[in-house]
């Protein structure tokens, strides 16, 4: 009887050891998936021209760009009211494409903002395609039209995009 119960314990132990890695993997997967809902600040695209956020909220203006081809965006003057919204900086990401061919992929530039206090302000972004301008100040010297639709790959001229930000 003793050997039988020892054998049962041994078999039970081996079974538990075999399932332990599977349970650990499942627990890790649940932790990863659980974190997917908290992906950071809300991102708004060029089609989102009227944005409402709460005071203290961090959010991002995400615009399509391919810096390798000279497509860039700049925060233009007049800058937003700093009492209502502050810009934390600009960053970019490139994605896809053939790594051996410059500019073959897409990408985006991001303007990270923080809503400070109740109010309304305008964020003015300047789109400079294909090296047409190299700064917001340079473009301001010439007449730049205000765009009414999101930029397309075929856009060849600089344009200003206005975002009305309401902080509640």
Coordinates of N, CA, C and O in Angstrom, one line a residue:
X1 N 0.8 -1.2 0.0 CA 0.0 0.0 0.0 C 0.9 1.2 0.0 O 0.5 2.2 -0.7
X2 N 2.0 1.1 0.7 CA 2.8 2.3 0.8 C 3.4 2.7 -0.6 O 3.4 3.8 -1.0
X3 N 3.8 1.7 -1.4 CA 4.4 2.0 -2.7 C 3.3 2.5 -3.6 O 3.5 3.3 -4.5
X4 N 2.1 2.1 -3.4 CA 1.0 2.6 -4.3 C 0.7 4.1 -4.0 O 0.5 4.8 -4.9
X5 N 0.6 4.5 -2.7 CA 0.4 5.9 -2.5 C 1.6 6.7 -2.9 O 1.4 7.8 -3.3
X6 N 2.8 6.2 -2.7 CA 4.0 6.9 -3.2 C 3.9 7.1 -4.7 O 4.3 8.1 -5.2
X7 N 3.5 6.1 -5.4 CA 3.4 6.1 -6.8 C 2.3 7.1 -7.2 O 2.5 7.9 -8.2
X8 N 1.2 7.2 -6.5 CA 0.2 8.1 -6.8 C 0.7 9.6 -6.6 O 0.4 10.5 -7.4
X9 N 1.4 9.7 -5.5 CA 1.9 11.1 -5.2 C 2.9 11.5 -6.3 O 3.0 12.6 -6.7
X10 N 3.7 10.5 -6.7 CA 4.8 10.8 -7.7 C 4.1 11.1 -9.0 O 4.5 12.1 -9.7
X11 N 3.0 10.4 -9.4 CA 2.3 10.7 -10.6 C 1.7 12.0 -10.5 O 1.7 12.8 -11.5
X12 N 1.1 12.3 -9.4 CA 0.4 13.6 -9.2 C 1.4 14.8 -9.3 O 1.2 15.8 -9.8
X13 N 2.6 14.6 -8.7 CA 3.7 15.6 -8.7 C 4.1 15.8 -10.2 O 4.3 16.9 -10.6
X14 N 4.3 14.7 -10.9 CA 4.7 14.9 -12.3 C 3.7 15.6 -13.2 O 4.0 16.5 -14.0
X15 N 2.4 15.3 -12.9 CA 1.4 16.0 -13.6 C 1.3 17.5 -13.3 O 1.2 18.3 -14.2
X16 N 1.5 17.8 -12.0 CA 1.6 19.2 -11.6 C 2.7 19.9 -12.2 O 2.6 21.1 -12.7
X17 N 3.9 19.2 -12.3 CA 5.1 19.9 -12.9 C 4.9 20.1 -14.4 O 5.4 21.1 -14.9
X18 N 4.1 19.2 -15.1 CA 3.9 19.4 -16.5 C 2.9 20.6 -16.8 O 3.1 21.3 -17.7
X19 N 2.0 20.8 -15.9 CA 1.0 21.8 -16.1 C 1.5 23.2 -15.6 O 1.0 24.2 -16.0
X20 N 2.5 23.2 -14.7 CA 3.0 24.5 -14.2 C 3.4 25.5 -15.3 O 3.0 26.6 -15.2
X21 N 4.2 25.0 -16.2 CA 4.6 26.0 -17.3 C 3.4 26.5 -18.1 O 3.4 27.7 -18.4
X22 N 2.4 25.7 -18.3 CA 1.3 26.1 -19.1 C 0.5 27.2 -18.2 O 0.0 28.2 -18.8
X23 N 0.4 26.9 -16.9 CA -0.3 27.9 -16.1 C 0.4 29.2 -16.0 O -0.2 30.3 -16.0
X24 N 1.8 29.1 -15.9 CA 2.6 30.3 -15.8 C 2.4 31.1 -17.1 O 2.3 32.4 -17.1
X25 N 2.4 30.4 -18.3 CA 2.2 31.1 -19.6 C 0.9 31.8 -19.6 O 0.7 32.9 -20.1
X26 N -0.2 31.1 -19.2 CA -1.5 31.7 -19.2 C -1.6 32.9 -18.3 O -2.1 33.9 -18.6
X27 N -1.0 32.8 -17.1 CA -0.9 34.0 -16.2 C -0.2 35.2 -16.8 O -0.7 36.3 -16.8
X28 N 0.9 34.9 -17.5 CA 1.6 36.0 -18.2 C 0.8 36.6 -19.3 O 0.8 37.8 -19.4
X29 N 0.1 35.8 -20.0 CA -0.7 36.3 -21.1 C -1.8 37.2 -20.6 O -2.1 38.2 -21.1
X30 N -2.5 36.7 -19.5 CA -3.5 37.5 -18.9 C -3.0 38.9 -18.4 O -3.7 39.9 -18.5
X31 N -1.8 38.9 -17.8 CA -1.2 40.2 -17.4 C -0.9 41.1 -18.6 O -1.2 42.3 -18.5
X32 N -0.4 40.6 -19.7 CA -0.1 41.4 -20.9 C -1.4 41.9 -21.5 O -1.6 43.1 -21.8
X33 N -2.4 41.0 -21.6 CA -3.7 41.5 -22.2 C -4.4 42.5 -21.3 O -5.1 43.4 -21.8
X34 N -4.3 42.3 -20.0 CA -4.9 43.2 -19.1 C -4.3 44.6 -19.2 O -5.0 45.6 -19.0
X35 N -3.1 44.7 -19.6 CA -2.5 46.0 -19.7 C -2.8 46.7 -21.1 O -2.4 47.8 -21.3
X36 N -3.4 46.0 -22.0 CA -3.6 46.5 -23.3 C -4.6 47.6 -23.3 O -4.6 48.5 -24.2
X37 N -5.5 47.7 -22.4 CA -6.5 48.7 -22.4 C -5.9 50.1 -22.0 O -6.5 51.1 -22.3
X38 N -4.8 50.1 -21.3 CA -4.2 51.4 -20.9 C -3.0 51.6 -21.8 O -1.9 51.4 -21.4
X39 N -3.3 52.2 -23.0 CA -2.2 52.3 -24.0 C -1.7 53.7 -24.0 O -1.0 54.1 -25.0
X40 N -2.0 54.6 -23.1 CA -1.4 55.9 -23.1 C -2.4 57.0 -23.5 O -3.6 56.7 -23.5
X41 N -1.9 58.2 -23.8 CA -2.9 59.3 -24.1 C -3.7 59.0 -25.3 O -3.3 58.3 -26.2
X42 N -4.8 59.6 -25.4 CA -5.7 59.6 -26.6 C -5.0 60.3 -27.7 O -4.5 61.4 -27.5
X43 N -5.1 59.7 -28.9 CA -4.5 60.3 -30.1 C -5.6 60.8 -31.0 O -6.6 60.0 -31.2
X44 N -5.4 62.0 -31.5 CA -6.4 62.6 -32.5 C -5.7 62.8 -33.8 O -4.5 63.3 -33.8
X45 N -6.3 62.5 -34.9 CA -5.8 62.6 -36.2 C -6.1 63.9 -36.9 O -6.8 64.7 -36.3
X46 N -5.7 64.1 -38.1 CA -6.0 65.3 -38.9 C -7.4 65.6 -39.2 O -7.8 66.7 -39.4
X47 N -8.3 64.6 -39.1 CA -9.7 64.7 -39.3 C -10.4 65.2 -38.0 O -11.6 65.6 -38.1
X48 N -9.7 65.2 -36.9 CA -10.3 65.6 -35.6 C -9.9 67.0 -35.3 O -8.9 67.3 -34.7
X49 N -10.7 67.9 -35.8 CA -10.3 69.4 -35.7 C -11.0 70.0 -34.5 O -10.5 71.1 -34.1
X50 N -12.0 69.4 -33.9 CA -12.6 70.0 -32.7 C -12.5 68.9 -31.6 O -13.1 67.8 -31.7
X51 N -11.6 69.2 -30.6 CA -11.3 68.2 -29.6 C -11.7 68.7 -28.2 O -11.4 69.9 -27.9
X52 N -12.3 67.9 -27.5 CA -12.7 68.2 -26.1 C -12.0 67.3 -25.1 O -12.1 66.1 -25.3
X53 N -11.3 67.8 -24.2 CA -10.6 67.0 -23.2 C -10.8 67.6 -21.8 O -11.3 68.7 -21.6
X54 N -10.4 66.8 -20.8 CA -10.6 67.2 -19.4 C -9.3 67.9 -18.9 O -8.2 67.5 -19.4
X55 N -9.4 68.8 -18.0 CA -8.2 69.4 -17.4 C -7.3 68.4 -16.8 O -7.8 67.4 -16.2
X56 N -6.0 68.5 -17.1 CA -5.1 67.5 -16.6 C -4.8 66.3 -17.5 O -3.9 65.6 -17.4
X57 N -5.7 66.2 -18.5 CA -5.5 65.1 -19.5 C -4.4 65.3 -20.4 O -4.1 66.4 -20.9
X58 N -3.7 64.2 -20.7 CA -2.6 64.2 -21.7 C -3.2 63.6 -23.0 O -3.9 62.6 -23.0
X59 N -2.9 64.3 -24.2 CA -3.4 63.8 -25.4 C -2.4 64.1 -26.5 O -1.4 64.8 -26.3
X60 N -2.6 63.5 -27.7 CA -1.6 63.6 -28.8 C -2.3 63.9 -30.1 O -3.4 63.4 -30.4
X61 N -1.7 64.8 -30.8 CA -2.2 65.1 -32.2 C -1.2 64.2 -33.1 O 0.0 64.4 -33.1
X62 N -1.8 63.3 -33.8 CA -1.0 62.3 -34.6 C -1.3 62.7 -36.1 O -2.4 62.7 -36.5
X63 N -0.2 63.0 -36.8 CA -0.4 63.4 -38.2 C 0.5 62.5 -39.1 O 1.6 62.2 -38.7
X64 N 0.0 62.2 -40.3 CA 0.8 61.3 -41.2 C 2.0 62.1 -41.8 O 1.9 63.2 -42.2
X65 N 3.2 61.4 -41.8 CA 4.3 62.1 -42.3 C 5.4 61.0 -42.7 O 5.4 59.9 -42.2
X66 N 6.2 61.4 -43.6 CA 7.3 60.6 -44.0 C 8.6 61.5 -44.1 O 8.9 62.0 -45.1
X67 N 9.2 61.7 -42.9 CA 10.3 62.6 -42.8 C 11.4 62.3 -43.8 O 12.1 63.2 -44.2
X68 N 11.6 61.0 -44.1 CA 12.7 60.6 -45.1 C 12.4 61.3 -46.4 O 13.4 61.5 -47.2
X69 N 11.2 61.6 -46.8 CA 10.9 62.2 -48.0 C 10.7 63.8 -47.9 O 10.2 64.4 -48.8
X70 N 11.0 64.3 -46.7 CA 10.8 65.7 -46.5 C 9.5 66.1 -46.0 O 9.1 67.3 -46.1
X71 N 8.6 65.2 -45.6 CA 7.3 65.6 -45.1 C 7.4 65.8 -43.6 O 7.7 64.9 -42.9
X72 N 7.1 67.0 -43.2 CA 7.2 67.4 -41.8 C 6.1 68.3 -41.3 O 5.5 69.0 -42.1
X73 N 5.9 68.2 -40.0 CA 4.8 69.1 -39.4 C 5.5 69.9 -38.4 O 6.5 69.5 -37.7
X74 N 5.0 71.2 -38.2 CA 5.6 72.1 -37.2 C 4.4 72.8 -36.4 O 3.4 73.1 -37.0
X75 N 4.7 73.0 -35.2 CA 3.8 73.8 -34.4 C 4.0 75.3 -34.8 O 5.1 75.8 -34.7
X76 N 2.9 75.9 -35.3 CA 3.1 77.3 -35.9 C 2.5 78.3 -35.0 O 1.7 78.0 -34.1
X77 N 2.9 79.6 -35.2 CA 2.4 80.7 -34.4 C 1.1 81.2 -35.0 O 0.9 81.1 -36.2
X78 N 0.2 81.7 -34.2 CA 0.4 81.8 -32.7 C 0.2 80.5 -32.1 O -0.6 79.7 -32.5
X79 N 1.0 80.3 -31.0 CA 1.0 79.0 -30.3 C -0.3 79.0 -29.4 O -0.9 80.0 -29.1
X80 N -0.7 77.8 -29.0 CA -1.9 77.7 -28.1 C -1.7 78.5 -26.8 O -0.5 78.6 -26.3
X81 N -2.8 78.9 -26.2 CA -2.8 79.5 -24.9 C -2.2 78.6 -23.9 O -2.8 77.5 -23.6
X82 N -1.0 78.9 -23.3 CA -0.3 78.0 -22.4 C -1.1 77.8 -21.1 O -0.8 76.8 -20.3
X83 N -2.0 78.7 -20.8 CA -2.9 78.5 -19.6 C -3.9 77.4 -19.8 O -4.4 76.9 -18.9
X84 N -4.2 77.1 -21.1 CA -5.2 76.1 -21.4 C -4.5 74.8 -21.8 O -4.9 73.7 -21.4
X85 N -3.6 74.8 -22.7 CA -2.9 73.6 -23.3 C -1.4 73.9 -23.4 O -1.0 75.0 -23.9
X86 N -0.6 73.0 -23.0 CA 0.9 73.1 -23.3 C 1.3 71.9 -24.1 O 0.8 70.8 -24.0
X87 N 2.3 72.2 -25.0 CA 2.9 71.2 -25.9 C 4.1 70.6 -25.2 O 5.0 71.4 -24.8
X88 N 4.1 69.3 -25.0 CA 5.2 68.6 -24.3 C 6.4 68.2 -25.3 O 7.4 67.8 -24.8
X89 N 6.1 68.3 -26.6 CA 7.2 68.0 -27.5 C 6.6 67.3 -28.8 O 5.4 67.0 -28.9
X90 N 7.5 67.1 -29.7 CA 7.2 66.5 -31.0 C 8.1 65.2 -31.1 O 9.2 65.3 -30.8
X91 N 7.5 64.2 -31.7 CA 8.3 62.9 -31.9 C 7.7 62.3 -33.2 O 6.7 62.8 -33.7
X92 N 8.5 61.4 -33.7 CA 8.1 60.7 -35.0 C 8.3 59.2 -34.9 O 9.2 58.8 -34.2
X93 N 7.6 58.5 -35.8 CA 7.8 57.1 -35.9 C 7.7 56.8 -37.4 O 6.9 57.3 -38.1
X94 N 8.6 55.9 -37.9 CA 8.5 55.4 -39.2 C 8.1 53.9 -39.2 O 8.4 53.2 -38.2
X95 N 7.3 53.5 -40.1 CA 6.8 52.1 -40.1 C 6.8 51.5 -41.5 O 6.6 52.3 -42.5
X96 N 7.0 50.2 -41.6 CA 6.9 49.5 -42.9 C 7.9 49.9 -43.9 O 8.9 50.6 -43.6
X97 N 7.7 49.5 -45.1 CA 8.5 49.8 -46.2 C 9.7 48.9 -46.3 O 10.0 48.1 -45.5
X98 N 10.4 49.1 -47.4 CA 11.7 48.3 -47.7 C 12.8 49.1 -47.0 O 13.1 50.2 -47.4
X99 N 13.5 48.5 -46.1 CA 14.6 49.2 -45.4 C 15.7 49.6 -46.4 O 16.5 50.5 -46.0
X100 N 15.8 49.0 -47.6 CA 16.8 49.4 -48.5 C 16.4 50.6 -49.4 O 17.2 51.1 -50.2
X101 N 15.1 51.0 -49.3 CA 14.6 52.1 -50.2 C 14.1 53.2 -49.2 O 13.2 53.1 -48.5
X102 N 14.8 54.3 -49.3 CA 14.5 55.5 -48.5 C 13.1 56.0 -48.8 O 12.8 56.2 -49.9
X103 N 12.3 56.2 -47.7 CA 11.0 56.7 -47.8 C 9.9 55.8 -48.3 O 8.8 56.2 -48.6
X104 N 10.3 54.5 -48.4 CA 9.3 53.5 -48.9 C 8.2 53.2 -48.0 O 7.1 52.8 -48.4
X105 N 8.4 53.5 -46.7 CA 7.3 53.2 -45.7 C 6.5 54.4 -45.4 O 6.7 55.5 -46.0
X106 N 5.7 54.3 -44.4 CA 4.9 55.4 -44.0 C 5.4 55.9 -42.7 O 6.6 55.6 -42.3
X107 N 4.6 56.6 -42.0 CA 5.1 57.1 -40.7 C 4.1 58.2 -40.1 O 3.1 58.5 -40.7
X108 N 4.4 58.7 -39.0 CA 3.6 59.7 -38.3 C 4.5 60.6 -37.5 O 5.5 60.1 -37.0
X109 N 4.0 61.8 -37.2 CA 4.6 62.7 -36.3 C 3.5 62.9 -35.2 O 2.3 62.9 -35.5
X110 N 4.0 63.1 -34.0 CA 3.1 63.2 -32.8 C 3.5 64.5 -32.1 O 4.6 64.8 -31.8
X111 N 2.4 65.3 -31.7 CA 2.6 66.4 -30.9 C 1.9 66.1 -29.6 O 0.6 65.9 -29.5
X112 N 2.7 65.9 -28.5 CA 2.1 65.5 -27.2 C 1.7 66.8 -26.4 O 2.5 67.7 -26.2
X113 N 0.5 66.8 -26.0 CA -0.1 68.0 -25.3 C -0.7 67.6 -24.0 O -1.0 66.5 -23.7
X114 N -0.8 68.6 -23.1 CA -1.4 68.4 -21.8 C -2.4 69.6 -21.6 O -2.1 70.7 -21.8
X115 N -3.7 69.2 -21.3 CA -4.7 70.1 -21.0 C -4.5 70.7 -19.6 O -4.4 69.9 -18.6
X116 N -4.3 72.0 -19.4 CA -4.0 72.6 -18.2 C -5.2 73.0 -17.4 O -5.4 72.7 -16.2
X117 N -6.1 73.9 -18.0 CA -7.2 74.4 -17.3 C -8.4 74.7 -18.2 O -8.2 74.7 -19.4
X118 N -9.5 74.9 -17.6 CA -10.8 75.1 -18.4 C -10.5 76.3 -19.4 O -9.9 77.3 -19.0
X119 N -11.0 76.1 -20.6 CA -10.9 77.2 -21.6 C -10.9 76.6 -23.0 O -11.1 75.4 -23.2
X120 N -10.6 77.5 -24.0 CA -10.6 77.1 -25.4 C -9.4 77.7 -26.0 O -9.1 78.9 -25.8
X121 N -8.7 77.0 -26.9 CA -7.5 77.5 -27.6 C -7.4 76.8 -28.9 O -8.1 75.8 -29.2
X122 N -6.5 77.3 -29.8 CA -6.3 76.8 -31.1 C -4.9 76.3 -31.2 O -3.9 77.0 -30.8
X123 N -4.7 75.1 -31.7 CA -3.4 74.6 -32.0 C -3.2 74.6 -33.5 O -4.1 74.1 -34.3
X124 N -2.2 75.3 -34.0 CA -2.0 75.5 -35.4 C -0.8 74.7 -35.8 O 0.4 74.9 -35.4
X125 N -1.0 73.6 -36.7 CA 0.1 72.8 -37.2 C 0.3 73.1 -38.7 O -0.7 73.2 -39.4
X126 N 1.5 73.2 -39.1 CA 1.9 73.5 -40.4 C 2.4 72.2 -41.1 O 3.3 71.6 -40.5
X127 N 1.8 71.8 -42.2 CA 2.3 70.6 -42.9 C 3.2 71.1 -44.1 O 2.8 71.9 -44.9
X128 N 4.4 70.6 -44.1 CA 5.4 70.9 -45.1 C 5.8 69.7 -45.9 O 6.6 68.9 -45.4
X129 N 5.2 69.5 -47.0 CA 5.5 68.3 -47.8 C 6.7 68.4 -48.7 O 7.0 69.5 -49.2
X130 N 7.5 67.4 -48.8 CA 8.6 67.3 -49.7 C 9.6 68.4 -49.7 O 10.0 69.0 -50.7
X131 N 9.9 68.8 -48.5 CA 10.9 69.9 -48.3 C 10.5 71.3 -48.7 O 11.4 72.1 -49.0
X132 N 9.2 71.5 -48.9 CA 8.7 72.8 -49.3 C 9.1 73.9 -48.3 O 9.2 75.1 -48.6
X133 N 9.2 73.5 -47.0 CA 9.6 74.5 -46.0 C 10.3 73.7 -44.9 O 10.2 72.5 -44.8
X134 N 11.1 74.4 -44.1 CA 11.9 73.6 -43.1 C 11.6 74.1 -41.7 O 12.2 73.7 -40.7
X135 N 10.7 75.0 -41.5 CA 10.2 75.5 -40.2 C 8.9 76.3 -40.4 O 8.6 76.7 -41.4
X136 N 8.3 76.4 -39.2 CA 7.0 77.2 -39.2 C 7.3 78.6 -39.6 O 6.5 79.3 -40.3
X137 N 8.4 79.2 -39.1 CA 8.7 80.6 -39.4 C 9.0 80.8 -40.9 O 8.5 81.8 -41.4
X138 N 9.7 79.9 -41.5 CA 9.9 80.0 -42.9 C 8.6 80.0 -43.7 O 8.4 80.8 -44.6
X139 N 7.7 79.2 -43.4 CA 6.4 79.1 -44.1 C 5.6 80.3 -43.8 O 4.8 80.8 -44.7
X140 N 5.7 80.9 -42.6 CA 4.9 82.0 -42.3 C 5.3 83.3 -43.1 O 4.4 84.1 -43.3
X141 N 6.5 83.3 -43.7 CA 6.9 84.4 -44.5 C 6.1 84.4 -45.8 O 5.9 85.4 -46.4
X142 N 5.6 83.3 -46.3 CA 4.8 83.2 -47.5 C 3.4 82.9 -47.1 O 3.1 82.6 -46.0
X143 N 2.5 83.0 -48.1 CA 1.1 82.7 -47.8 C 0.8 81.2 -47.8 O 1.1 80.6 -48.8
X144 N 0.3 80.7 -46.7 CA 0.1 79.3 -46.6 C -1.4 79.1 -46.4 O -2.0 79.6 -45.4
X145 N -2.1 78.4 -47.2 CA -3.6 78.2 -47.1 C -3.9 77.3 -45.8 O -3.1 76.5 -45.4
X146 N -5.1 77.5 -45.3 CA -5.7 76.7 -44.3 C -6.3 75.5 -44.9 O -7.2 75.7 -45.8
X147 N -6.0 74.3 -44.5 CA -6.5 73.1 -45.1 C -7.9 72.8 -44.4 O -8.1 73.0 -43.2
X148 N -8.8 72.2 -45.2 CA -10.1 71.8 -44.7 C -10.3 70.3 -44.7 O -11.2 69.8 -44.1
X149 N -9.3 69.5 -45.3 CA -9.4 68.1 -45.3 C -8.1 67.5 -44.8 O -7.1 68.2 -44.9
X150 N -8.1 66.2 -44.4 CA -6.8 65.6 -44.0 C -5.9 65.6 -45.2 O -6.3 65.5 -46.4
X151 N -4.5 65.6 -45.0 CA -3.6 65.6 -46.1 C -3.6 64.2 -46.8 O -3.9 63.2 -46.2
X152 N -3.3 64.3 -48.1 CA -3.3 63.0 -48.9 C -1.8 62.9 -49.3 O -1.0 63.8 -49.3
X153 N -1.5 61.7 -49.8 CA -0.1 61.4 -50.3 C 0.2 62.3 -51.4 O 1.4 62.6 -51.7
X154 N -0.8 62.7 -52.2 CA -0.5 63.5 -53.4 C -0.4 65.0 -53.1 O -0.1 65.8 -54.0
X155 N -0.6 65.4 -51.8 CA -0.5 66.9 -51.5 C 0.9 67.3 -51.7 O 1.9 66.7 -51.2
X156 N 1.1 68.4 -52.5 CA 2.4 68.9 -52.8 C 2.7 70.3 -52.2 O 3.8 70.8 -52.4
X157 N 1.7 70.9 -51.6 CA 1.9 72.3 -51.1 C 1.7 72.3 -49.6 O 1.0 71.5 -49.0
X158 N 2.4 73.3 -49.0 CA 2.3 73.5 -47.5 C 0.8 73.9 -47.2 O 0.2 74.6 -48.0
X159 N 0.4 73.5 -46.0 CA -1.0 73.9 -45.6 C -1.0 74.0 -44.0 O -0.2 73.3 -43.4
X160 N -1.9 74.8 -43.5 CA -2.1 75.0 -42.1 C -3.3 74.2 -41.7 O -4.3 74.2 -42.3
X161 N -3.2 73.5 -40.5 CA -4.3 72.7 -40.0 C -4.6 73.3 -38.6 O -3.7 73.4 -37.7
X162 N -5.8 73.7 -38.4 CA -6.2 74.3 -37.1 C -7.0 73.3 -36.3 O -8.0 72.7 -36.8
X163 N -6.6 73.1 -35.1 CA -7.3 72.2 -34.1 C -7.9 73.1 -33.0 O -7.1 73.8 -32.3
X164 N -9.2 73.1 -32.8 CA -9.8 73.8 -31.7 C -9.9 72.9 -30.5 O -10.5 71.8 -30.6
X165 N -9.2 73.3 -29.4 CA -9.1 72.4 -28.2 C -10.0 73.1 -27.1 O -9.7 74.2 -26.8
X166 N -10.9 72.3 -26.6 CA -11.8 72.8 -25.5 C -11.4 72.0 -24.3 O -11.5 70.7 -24.4
X167 N -11.0 72.6 -23.2 CA -10.7 71.9 -22.0 C -11.9 72.2 -21.0 O -12.2 73.3 -20.7
X168 N -12.4 71.1 -20.5 CA -13.6 71.2 -19.6 C -13.1 70.9 -18.2 O -12.1 70.4 -17.9

